[in-house]
XYZ file of C-alpha atoms in Angstrom:
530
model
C 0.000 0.000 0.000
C 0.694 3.679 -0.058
C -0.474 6.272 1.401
C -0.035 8.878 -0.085
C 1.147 8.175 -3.784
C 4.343 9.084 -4.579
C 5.976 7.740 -1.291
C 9.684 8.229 -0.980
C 11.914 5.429 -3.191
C 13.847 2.699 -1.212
C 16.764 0.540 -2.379
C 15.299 -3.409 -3.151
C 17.956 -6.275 -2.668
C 15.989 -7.953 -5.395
C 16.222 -5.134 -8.005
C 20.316 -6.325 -8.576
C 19.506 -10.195 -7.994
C 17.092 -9.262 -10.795
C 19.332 -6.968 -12.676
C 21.907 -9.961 -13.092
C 19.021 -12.276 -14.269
C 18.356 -9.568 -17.293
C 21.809 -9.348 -18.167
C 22.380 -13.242 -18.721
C 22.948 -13.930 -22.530
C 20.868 -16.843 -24.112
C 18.053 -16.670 -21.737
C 16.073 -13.379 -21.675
C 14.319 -12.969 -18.181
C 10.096 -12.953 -18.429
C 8.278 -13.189 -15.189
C 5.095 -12.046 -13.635
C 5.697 -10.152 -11.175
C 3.516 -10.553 -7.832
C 2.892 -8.691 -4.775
C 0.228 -7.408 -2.546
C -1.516 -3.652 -4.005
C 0.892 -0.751 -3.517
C 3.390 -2.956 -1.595
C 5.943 -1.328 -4.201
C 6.176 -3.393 -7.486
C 6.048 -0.125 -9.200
C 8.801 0.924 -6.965
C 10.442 -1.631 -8.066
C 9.972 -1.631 -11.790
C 11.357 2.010 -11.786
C 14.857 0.988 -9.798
C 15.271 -1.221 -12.873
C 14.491 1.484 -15.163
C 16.838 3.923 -13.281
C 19.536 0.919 -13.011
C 19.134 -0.367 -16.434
C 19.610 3.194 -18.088
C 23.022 3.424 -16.317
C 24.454 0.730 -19.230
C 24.610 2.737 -22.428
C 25.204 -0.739 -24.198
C 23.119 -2.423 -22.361
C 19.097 -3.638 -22.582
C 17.181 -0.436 -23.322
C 14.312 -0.156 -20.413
C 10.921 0.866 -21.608
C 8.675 1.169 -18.214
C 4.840 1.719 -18.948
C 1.680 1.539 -17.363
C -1.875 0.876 -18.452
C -3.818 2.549 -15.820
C -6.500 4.404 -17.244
C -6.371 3.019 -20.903
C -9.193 4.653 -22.166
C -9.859 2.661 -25.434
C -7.815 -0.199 -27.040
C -7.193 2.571 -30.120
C -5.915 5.468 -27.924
C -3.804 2.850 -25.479
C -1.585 1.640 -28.834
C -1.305 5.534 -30.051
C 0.027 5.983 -26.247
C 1.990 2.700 -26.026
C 4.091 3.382 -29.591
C 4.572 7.308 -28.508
C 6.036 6.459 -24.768
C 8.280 3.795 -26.924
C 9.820 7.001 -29.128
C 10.147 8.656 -25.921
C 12.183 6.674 -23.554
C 14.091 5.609 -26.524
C 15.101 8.528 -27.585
C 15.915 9.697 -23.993
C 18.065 6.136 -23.214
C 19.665 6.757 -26.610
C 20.427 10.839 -25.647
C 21.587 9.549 -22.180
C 19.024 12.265 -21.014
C 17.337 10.111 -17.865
C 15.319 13.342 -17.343
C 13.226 12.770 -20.555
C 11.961 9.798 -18.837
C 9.810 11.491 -16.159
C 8.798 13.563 -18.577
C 4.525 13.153 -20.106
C 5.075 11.463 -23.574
C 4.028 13.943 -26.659
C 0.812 13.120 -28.903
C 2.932 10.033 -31.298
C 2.944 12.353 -34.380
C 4.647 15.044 -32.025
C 7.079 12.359 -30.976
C 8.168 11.911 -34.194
C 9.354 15.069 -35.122
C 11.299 15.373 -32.367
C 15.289 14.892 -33.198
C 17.142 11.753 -31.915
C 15.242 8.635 -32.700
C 16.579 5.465 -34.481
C 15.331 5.846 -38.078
C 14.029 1.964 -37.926
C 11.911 3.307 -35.136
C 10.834 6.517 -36.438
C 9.569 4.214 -40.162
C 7.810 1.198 -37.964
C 6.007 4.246 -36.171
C 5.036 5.990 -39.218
C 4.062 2.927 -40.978
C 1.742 1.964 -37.849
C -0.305 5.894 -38.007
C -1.120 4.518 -41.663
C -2.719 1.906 -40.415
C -6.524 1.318 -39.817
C -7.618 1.450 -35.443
C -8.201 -2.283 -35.473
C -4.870 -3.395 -37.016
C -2.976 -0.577 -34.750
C -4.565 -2.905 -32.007
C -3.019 -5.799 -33.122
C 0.219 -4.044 -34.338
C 1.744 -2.377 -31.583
C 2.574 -4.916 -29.184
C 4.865 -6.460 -32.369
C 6.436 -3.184 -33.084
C 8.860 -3.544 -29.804
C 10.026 -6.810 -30.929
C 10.626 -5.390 -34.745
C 12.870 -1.969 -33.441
C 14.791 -5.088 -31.075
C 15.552 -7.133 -34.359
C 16.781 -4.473 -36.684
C 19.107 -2.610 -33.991
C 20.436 -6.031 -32.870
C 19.959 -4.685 -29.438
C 17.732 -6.410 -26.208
C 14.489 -4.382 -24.865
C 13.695 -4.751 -21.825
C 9.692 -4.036 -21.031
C 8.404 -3.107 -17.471
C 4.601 -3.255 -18.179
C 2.490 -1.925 -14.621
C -0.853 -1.847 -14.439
C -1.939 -4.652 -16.293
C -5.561 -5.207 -14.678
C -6.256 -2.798 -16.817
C -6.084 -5.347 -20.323
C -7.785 -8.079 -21.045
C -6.630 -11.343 -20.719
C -5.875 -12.017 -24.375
C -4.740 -8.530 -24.920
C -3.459 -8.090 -28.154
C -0.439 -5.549 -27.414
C 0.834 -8.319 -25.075
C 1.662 -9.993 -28.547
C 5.433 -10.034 -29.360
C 6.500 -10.890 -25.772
C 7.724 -14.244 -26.957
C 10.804 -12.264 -29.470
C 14.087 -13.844 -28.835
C 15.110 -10.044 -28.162
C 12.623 -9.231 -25.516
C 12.694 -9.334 -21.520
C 10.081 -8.268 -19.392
C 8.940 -8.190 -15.922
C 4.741 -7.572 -16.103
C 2.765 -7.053 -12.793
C -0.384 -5.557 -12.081
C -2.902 -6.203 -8.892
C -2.421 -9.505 -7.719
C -5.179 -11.617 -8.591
C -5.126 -10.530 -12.137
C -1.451 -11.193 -12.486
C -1.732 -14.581 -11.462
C -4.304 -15.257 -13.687
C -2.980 -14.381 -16.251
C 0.509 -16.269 -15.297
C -1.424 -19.366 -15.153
C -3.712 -18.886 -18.090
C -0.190 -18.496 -20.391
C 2.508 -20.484 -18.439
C 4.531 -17.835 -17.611
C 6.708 -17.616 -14.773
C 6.361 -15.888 -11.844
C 8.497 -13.893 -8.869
C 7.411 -12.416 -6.001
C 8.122 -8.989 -4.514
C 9.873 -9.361 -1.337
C 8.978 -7.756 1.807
C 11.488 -5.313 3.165
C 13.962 -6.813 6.085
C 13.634 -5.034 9.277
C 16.701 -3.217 8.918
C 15.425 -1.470 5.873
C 11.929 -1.102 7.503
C 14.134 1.172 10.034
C 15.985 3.088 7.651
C 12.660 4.253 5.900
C 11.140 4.984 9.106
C 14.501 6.894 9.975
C 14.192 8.946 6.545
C 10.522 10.192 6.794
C 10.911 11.314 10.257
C 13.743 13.254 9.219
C 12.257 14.544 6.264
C 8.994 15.074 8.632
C 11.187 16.867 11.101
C 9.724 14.060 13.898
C 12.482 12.286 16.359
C 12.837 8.957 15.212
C 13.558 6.739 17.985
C 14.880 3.418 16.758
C 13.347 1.297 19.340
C 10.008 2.456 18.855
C 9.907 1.556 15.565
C 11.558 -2.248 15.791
C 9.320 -2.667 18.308
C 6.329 -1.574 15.827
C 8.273 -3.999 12.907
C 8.115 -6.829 15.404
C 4.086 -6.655 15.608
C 3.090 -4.840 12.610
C 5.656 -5.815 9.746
C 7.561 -3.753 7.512
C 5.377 -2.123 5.089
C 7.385 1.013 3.887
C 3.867 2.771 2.561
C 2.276 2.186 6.250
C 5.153 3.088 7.818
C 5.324 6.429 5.286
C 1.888 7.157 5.964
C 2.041 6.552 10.334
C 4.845 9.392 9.763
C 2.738 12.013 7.414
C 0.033 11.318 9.873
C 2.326 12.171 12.655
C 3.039 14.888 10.761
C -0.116 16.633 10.516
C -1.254 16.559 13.651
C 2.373 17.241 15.321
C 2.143 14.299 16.837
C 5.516 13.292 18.561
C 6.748 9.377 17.867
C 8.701 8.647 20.921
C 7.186 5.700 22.468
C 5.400 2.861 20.436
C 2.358 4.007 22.909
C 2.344 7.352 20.889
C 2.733 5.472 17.581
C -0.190 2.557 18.453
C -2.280 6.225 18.948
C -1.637 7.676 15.171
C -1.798 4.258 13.588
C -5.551 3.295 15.554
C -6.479 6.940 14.982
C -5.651 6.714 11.272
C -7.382 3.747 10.888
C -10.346 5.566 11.971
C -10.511 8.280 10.826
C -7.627 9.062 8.880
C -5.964 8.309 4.882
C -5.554 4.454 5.585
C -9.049 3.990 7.160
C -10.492 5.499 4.493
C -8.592 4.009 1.795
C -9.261 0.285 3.061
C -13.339 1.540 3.473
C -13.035 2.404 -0.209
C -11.667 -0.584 -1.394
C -14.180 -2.266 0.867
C -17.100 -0.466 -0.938
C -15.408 -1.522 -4.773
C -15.389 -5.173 -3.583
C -19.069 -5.187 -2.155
C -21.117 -2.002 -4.584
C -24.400 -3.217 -3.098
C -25.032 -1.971 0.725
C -27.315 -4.896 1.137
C -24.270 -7.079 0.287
C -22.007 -5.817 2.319
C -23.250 -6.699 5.845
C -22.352 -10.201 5.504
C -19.772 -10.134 3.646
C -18.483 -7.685 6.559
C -19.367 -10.573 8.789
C -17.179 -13.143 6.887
C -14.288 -11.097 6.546
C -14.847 -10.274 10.573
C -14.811 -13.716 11.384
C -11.490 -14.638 9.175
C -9.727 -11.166 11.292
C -10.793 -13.055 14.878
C -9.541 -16.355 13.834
C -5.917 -17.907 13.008
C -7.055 -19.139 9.769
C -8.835 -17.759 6.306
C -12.163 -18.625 6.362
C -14.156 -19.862 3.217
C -16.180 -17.236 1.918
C -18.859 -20.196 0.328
C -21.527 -18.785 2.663
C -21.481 -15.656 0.180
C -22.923 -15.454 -3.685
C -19.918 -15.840 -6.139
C -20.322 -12.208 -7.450
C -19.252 -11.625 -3.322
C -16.529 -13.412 -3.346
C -14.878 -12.230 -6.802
C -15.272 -8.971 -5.796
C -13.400 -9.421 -2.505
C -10.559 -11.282 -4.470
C -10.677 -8.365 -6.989
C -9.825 -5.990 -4.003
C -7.177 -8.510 -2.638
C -9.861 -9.384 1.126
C -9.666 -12.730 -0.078
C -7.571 -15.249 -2.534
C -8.567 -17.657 -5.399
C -7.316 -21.359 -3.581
C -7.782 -24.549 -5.250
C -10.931 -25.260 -3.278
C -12.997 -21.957 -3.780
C -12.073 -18.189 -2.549
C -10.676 -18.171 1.341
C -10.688 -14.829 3.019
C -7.023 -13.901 3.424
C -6.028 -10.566 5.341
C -3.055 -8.146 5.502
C -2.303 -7.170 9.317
C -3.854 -4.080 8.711
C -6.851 -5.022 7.091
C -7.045 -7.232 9.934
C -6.342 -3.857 12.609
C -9.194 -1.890 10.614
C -11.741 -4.439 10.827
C -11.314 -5.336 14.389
C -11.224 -1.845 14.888
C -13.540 0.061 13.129
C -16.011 -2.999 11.435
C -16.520 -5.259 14.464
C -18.224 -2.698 17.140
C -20.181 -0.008 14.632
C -22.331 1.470 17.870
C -19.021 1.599 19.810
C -17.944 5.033 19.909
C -14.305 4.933 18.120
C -12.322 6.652 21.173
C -13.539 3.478 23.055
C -12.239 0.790 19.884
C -9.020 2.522 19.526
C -8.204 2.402 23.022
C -8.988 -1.619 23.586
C -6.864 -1.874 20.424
C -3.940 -0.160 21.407
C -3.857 -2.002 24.719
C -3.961 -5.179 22.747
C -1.023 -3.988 20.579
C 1.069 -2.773 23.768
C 0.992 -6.255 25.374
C 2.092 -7.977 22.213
C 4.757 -5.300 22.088
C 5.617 -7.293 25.921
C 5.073 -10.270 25.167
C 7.834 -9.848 22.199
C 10.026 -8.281 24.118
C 9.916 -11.187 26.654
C 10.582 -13.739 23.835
C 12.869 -11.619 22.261
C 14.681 -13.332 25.421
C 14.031 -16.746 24.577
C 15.087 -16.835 21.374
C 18.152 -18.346 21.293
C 16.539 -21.131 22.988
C 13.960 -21.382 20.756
C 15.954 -21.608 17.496
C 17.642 -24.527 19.257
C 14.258 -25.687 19.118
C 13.072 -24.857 15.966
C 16.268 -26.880 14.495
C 15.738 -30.301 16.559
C 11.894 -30.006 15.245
C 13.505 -29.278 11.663
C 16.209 -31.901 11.681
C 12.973 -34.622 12.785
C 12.867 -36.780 9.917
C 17.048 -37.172 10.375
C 16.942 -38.089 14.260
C 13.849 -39.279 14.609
C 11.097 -39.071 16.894
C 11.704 -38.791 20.624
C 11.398 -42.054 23.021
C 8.130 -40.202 24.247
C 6.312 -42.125 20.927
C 6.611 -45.225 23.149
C 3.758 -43.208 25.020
C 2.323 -41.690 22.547
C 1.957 -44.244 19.903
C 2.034 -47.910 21.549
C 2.962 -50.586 18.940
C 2.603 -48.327 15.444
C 6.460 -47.194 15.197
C 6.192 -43.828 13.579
C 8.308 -42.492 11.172
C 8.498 -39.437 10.052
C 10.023 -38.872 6.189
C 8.914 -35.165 5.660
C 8.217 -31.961 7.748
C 6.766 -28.428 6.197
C 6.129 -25.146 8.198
C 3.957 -22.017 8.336
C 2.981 -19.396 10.240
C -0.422 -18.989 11.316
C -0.835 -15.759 13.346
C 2.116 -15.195 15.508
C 2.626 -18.879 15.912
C 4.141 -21.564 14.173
C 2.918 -24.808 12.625
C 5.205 -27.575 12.009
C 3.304 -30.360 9.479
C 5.070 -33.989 9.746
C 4.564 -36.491 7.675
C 5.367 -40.312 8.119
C 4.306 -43.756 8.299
C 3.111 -46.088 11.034
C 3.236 -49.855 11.013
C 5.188 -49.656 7.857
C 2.085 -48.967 5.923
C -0.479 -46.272 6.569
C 0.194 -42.699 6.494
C 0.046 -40.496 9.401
C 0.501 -36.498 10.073
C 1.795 -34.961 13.400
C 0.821 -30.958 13.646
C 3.333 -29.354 16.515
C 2.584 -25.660 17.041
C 5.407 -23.646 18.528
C 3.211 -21.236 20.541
C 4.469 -17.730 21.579
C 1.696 -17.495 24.101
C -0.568 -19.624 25.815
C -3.068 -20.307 22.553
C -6.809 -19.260 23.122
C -9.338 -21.582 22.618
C -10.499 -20.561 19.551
C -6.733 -21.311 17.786
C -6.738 -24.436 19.328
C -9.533 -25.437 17.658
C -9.103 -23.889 14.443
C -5.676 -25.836 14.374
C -7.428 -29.161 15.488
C -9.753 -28.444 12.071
C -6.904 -27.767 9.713
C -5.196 -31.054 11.178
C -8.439 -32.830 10.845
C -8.758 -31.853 6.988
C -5.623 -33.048 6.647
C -5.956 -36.447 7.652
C -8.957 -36.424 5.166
C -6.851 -34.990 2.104
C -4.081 -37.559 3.029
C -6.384 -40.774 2.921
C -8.606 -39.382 0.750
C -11.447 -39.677 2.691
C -11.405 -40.920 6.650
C -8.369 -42.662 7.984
C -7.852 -46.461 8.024
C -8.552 -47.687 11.881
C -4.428 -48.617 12.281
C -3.803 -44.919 11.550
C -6.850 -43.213 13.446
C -4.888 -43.280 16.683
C -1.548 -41.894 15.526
C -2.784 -38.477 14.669
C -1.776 -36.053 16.510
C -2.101 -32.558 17.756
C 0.845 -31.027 20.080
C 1.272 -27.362 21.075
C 4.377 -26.105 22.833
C 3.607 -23.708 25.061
C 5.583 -21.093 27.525
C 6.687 -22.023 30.685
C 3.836 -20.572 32.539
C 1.352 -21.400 30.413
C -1.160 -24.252 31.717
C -1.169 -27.980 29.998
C -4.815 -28.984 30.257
C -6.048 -29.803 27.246
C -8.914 -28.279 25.300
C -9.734 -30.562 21.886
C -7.602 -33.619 22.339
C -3.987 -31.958 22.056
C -1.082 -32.448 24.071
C 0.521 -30.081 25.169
C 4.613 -29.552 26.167
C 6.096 -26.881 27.487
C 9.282 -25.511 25.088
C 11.788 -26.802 27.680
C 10.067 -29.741 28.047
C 9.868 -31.007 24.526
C 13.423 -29.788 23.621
C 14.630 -32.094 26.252
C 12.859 -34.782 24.867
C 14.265 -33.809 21.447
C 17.981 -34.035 22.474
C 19.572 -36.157 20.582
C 20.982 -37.809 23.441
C 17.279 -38.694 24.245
C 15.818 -39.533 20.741
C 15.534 -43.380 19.122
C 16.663 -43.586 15.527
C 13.287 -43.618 14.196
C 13.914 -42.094 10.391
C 12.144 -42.523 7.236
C 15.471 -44.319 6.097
C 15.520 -47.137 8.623
């Protein structure tokens, strides 16, 4: 997201991993690429511009977007005439003519400094009728590549706006063409999938960046910037550059001071309120559901999905619903139907301002901050542990080498479990480690561990008890054999203080506890080798 547009530029790791995929010979580079809406894959595409314009002998960039095509006649007019332009300015070494407004394409064309095979494609293309412009201009990139004997490299933005089969999309397959294409997510993928084209996501920033963007808008904001304050706000709320740009502009305005992550949980609630990123998530909210009838329970869905640990199925609503909330990125396409599927802040702004509409906002904001200042503890107290519980999160890891602990002899009388693969997620703060294995030899069995940072409500426990349930049906297509009903199992690690009675059928370690058992000097060699 951003908020406001224009938001200040920040250096991407992946813009030179991607810069050396572009300049390998023999195998031009052409990916989708996918991120959440204004997360910065426009960002993005313009550090390539910017770094691929430093090589005069290099890939010439062309960077253009297709927001607000009016007509498919108008958009290959504009297309061709932003070609002439950045060409001209790569080929002038002028990088200023590149954040220039391109001309009218007639205009374009008398202006000096254009390759003469590009300046007689172009004219040849105005004497062609609107429908064969259409199909022409997309071809005309690949063309001025071939006669110069030079690589183009396209950065195409925007690209909800064309159809799926868009004809100026033709051409991309040229031997002399790279590209990186993005748009909003759920188009982009779409379209990925629909041609088999390869995809890359943006990457998030890493905290230390995170900081150094805070660091610059409260400089350029004239605000203190106070380093802890803000890795303690990375640590609970990520490291979204736009929301950190915008908690700093709203700062800002108000002359709000940022010296304690108190006074920052105050302009971040507050905004979500009644401020820029409240109303721009309302807004979206309103494109997804038009009708007002609608939107009640769709509200409700998305509501339930923020209070739980997992996405919830939005089947309950009519499929017009649920594209619309994929359209506006509330929810994703999955293989089984659309599944809710929320930012952190979409998830702040609906348990905010959505869930209590007759509680006056002061009142919301305030429970919400408190929530968000004991998280901010609670990190800081595991902030403690964590060298201990890496050591952990390495013997859970290193499972289907050591094998399972001698506590299976407990746990599983008689099968023998092995485990031969593990896989892990996050789900909320905490973390889900999936095993797979075999018992008796023969049938198939899962074991769901979740590494808890806190002692789980009962609401998570039960949501993880479903996903581990679902599982077990996906696994054995259907309900498990009666030799493999018994070795399912749900454990949760919990902190030391945290109390072991169970809820739905889970045992429950503490972290000490199961790391103990875990030692290798404690574990039988019980691998998927053996």
């Amino acid at each position: 997201m951003t908020y406001p547009e224009g938001a200040n530029s920040h250096p991407r790791e992946q813009t030179a991993r991607i810069m050396r995929l572009i300049a390998q010979e023999g195998q031009p580079l052409r990916v989708v690429l996918l991120g959440k809406r204004r997360e910065g894959k426009t960002d993005l595409l313009r550090q390539l511009q910017s770094r691929l314009f430093e090589s005069a002998e290099g890939p010439i960039p062309f960077l253009y977007s297709f927001a607000g095509s009016a007509n498919d006649d108008a958009l290959a007019r504009s297309f061709l005439a932003s070609l002439c332009q950045q060409v001209r300015g790569f080929l002038m070494r002028q990088e200023e003519m590149l954040l220039e407004p391109a001309a009218a394409l007639e205009s374009e064309l008398q202006r000096a400094g254009l390759p003469m095979s590009l300046s007689e494609m172009a004219r040849s293309f105005l004497s062609l009728t609107p429908s064969q412009q259409c199909e022409h201009a997309g071809i005309v990139v690949a063309q001025f590549a071939h006669r110069e004997g030079r690589p183009v490299c396209l950065l195409l933005d925007d690209c909800e706006a064309l159809p799926h089969n868009a004809a100026i999309l033709r051409g991309l397959n040229s031997p002399f063409l790279s590209w990186l294409l993005t748009g909003r997510l759920p188009f982009a993928s779409r379209l990925a999938g629909a041609r088999a084209w390869p995809v890359l996501r943006l990457d998030p920033f890493s905290r230390e960046d995170a900081l150094a963007i805070a660091k610059q808008n409260c400089r350029a904001s004239g605000i203190t910037f106070v380093e802890e304050v803000w890795d303690q706000w990375c640590g609970v709320a990520g490291t979204s550059a736009s929301l950190i740009e915008a908690l700093v502009l709203a700062a800002a305005v108000r002359e709000d001071p940022l010296d304690s992550i108190e006074q920052l949980g105050r302009v971040y609630f507050r905004d979500l309120s009644s401020g820029s990123i409240g109303n721009w998530l309302a807004r979206r909210l309103e494109q997804a559901v038009p009708e007002r009838l609608d939107r009640a329970p769709a509200i409700e869905v998305l509501i339930a999905a923020a209070n739980s640990v997992e996405s919830s199925r939005t089947d309950v609503l009519n499929p017009q619903i649920a594209d619309g909330l994929v359209a506006e990125e509330w929810a994703e396409e999955t293989a089984s139907g659309p599944r809710v599927a929320l930012e952190p802040v979409q998830r702040d702004w609906l348990l905010t301002v959505a869930a209590a509409p007759n509680v006056p906002p002061e009142r919301s904001q305030i429970r919400r901050l408190q929530q968000l200042l004991l998280s901010v503890r609670q990190r800081g107290k595991q902030a403690s542990d964590e060298p201990f519980l890496n050591q952990l999160r390495s013997r859970l890891m290193a499972l289907p080498e050591t094998g399972l602990p001698k506590i299976v002899d407990l746990e599983w009388p008689m099968l023998s479990p092995r485990i031969s693969d593990v896989y892990k997620e996050r789900s909320g703060g905490a973390e889900l480690y999936w095993f797979y294995g075999t018992v008796c030899g023969e049938s198939l069995f899962v074991l769901l561990i979740v590494l808890c940072p806190r002692e789980p409500s009962n609401l998570e426990v039960a949501d993880w008890r479903r996903e581990l349930d679902q599982e077990i049906r996906l696994l054995h297509h259907g309900p498990a054999p009666p030799d493999a009903q018994a070795a399912h199992k749900l454990w949760l690690l919990v902190p030391p203080a945290a109390p072991l009675m169970p809820t739905h059928s889970e045992r429950r370690f503490t972290w000490q506890t199961l790391s103990n058992f875990l030692d290798p000097a404690h574990t039988a060699v019980r691998t998927g080798g053996n």
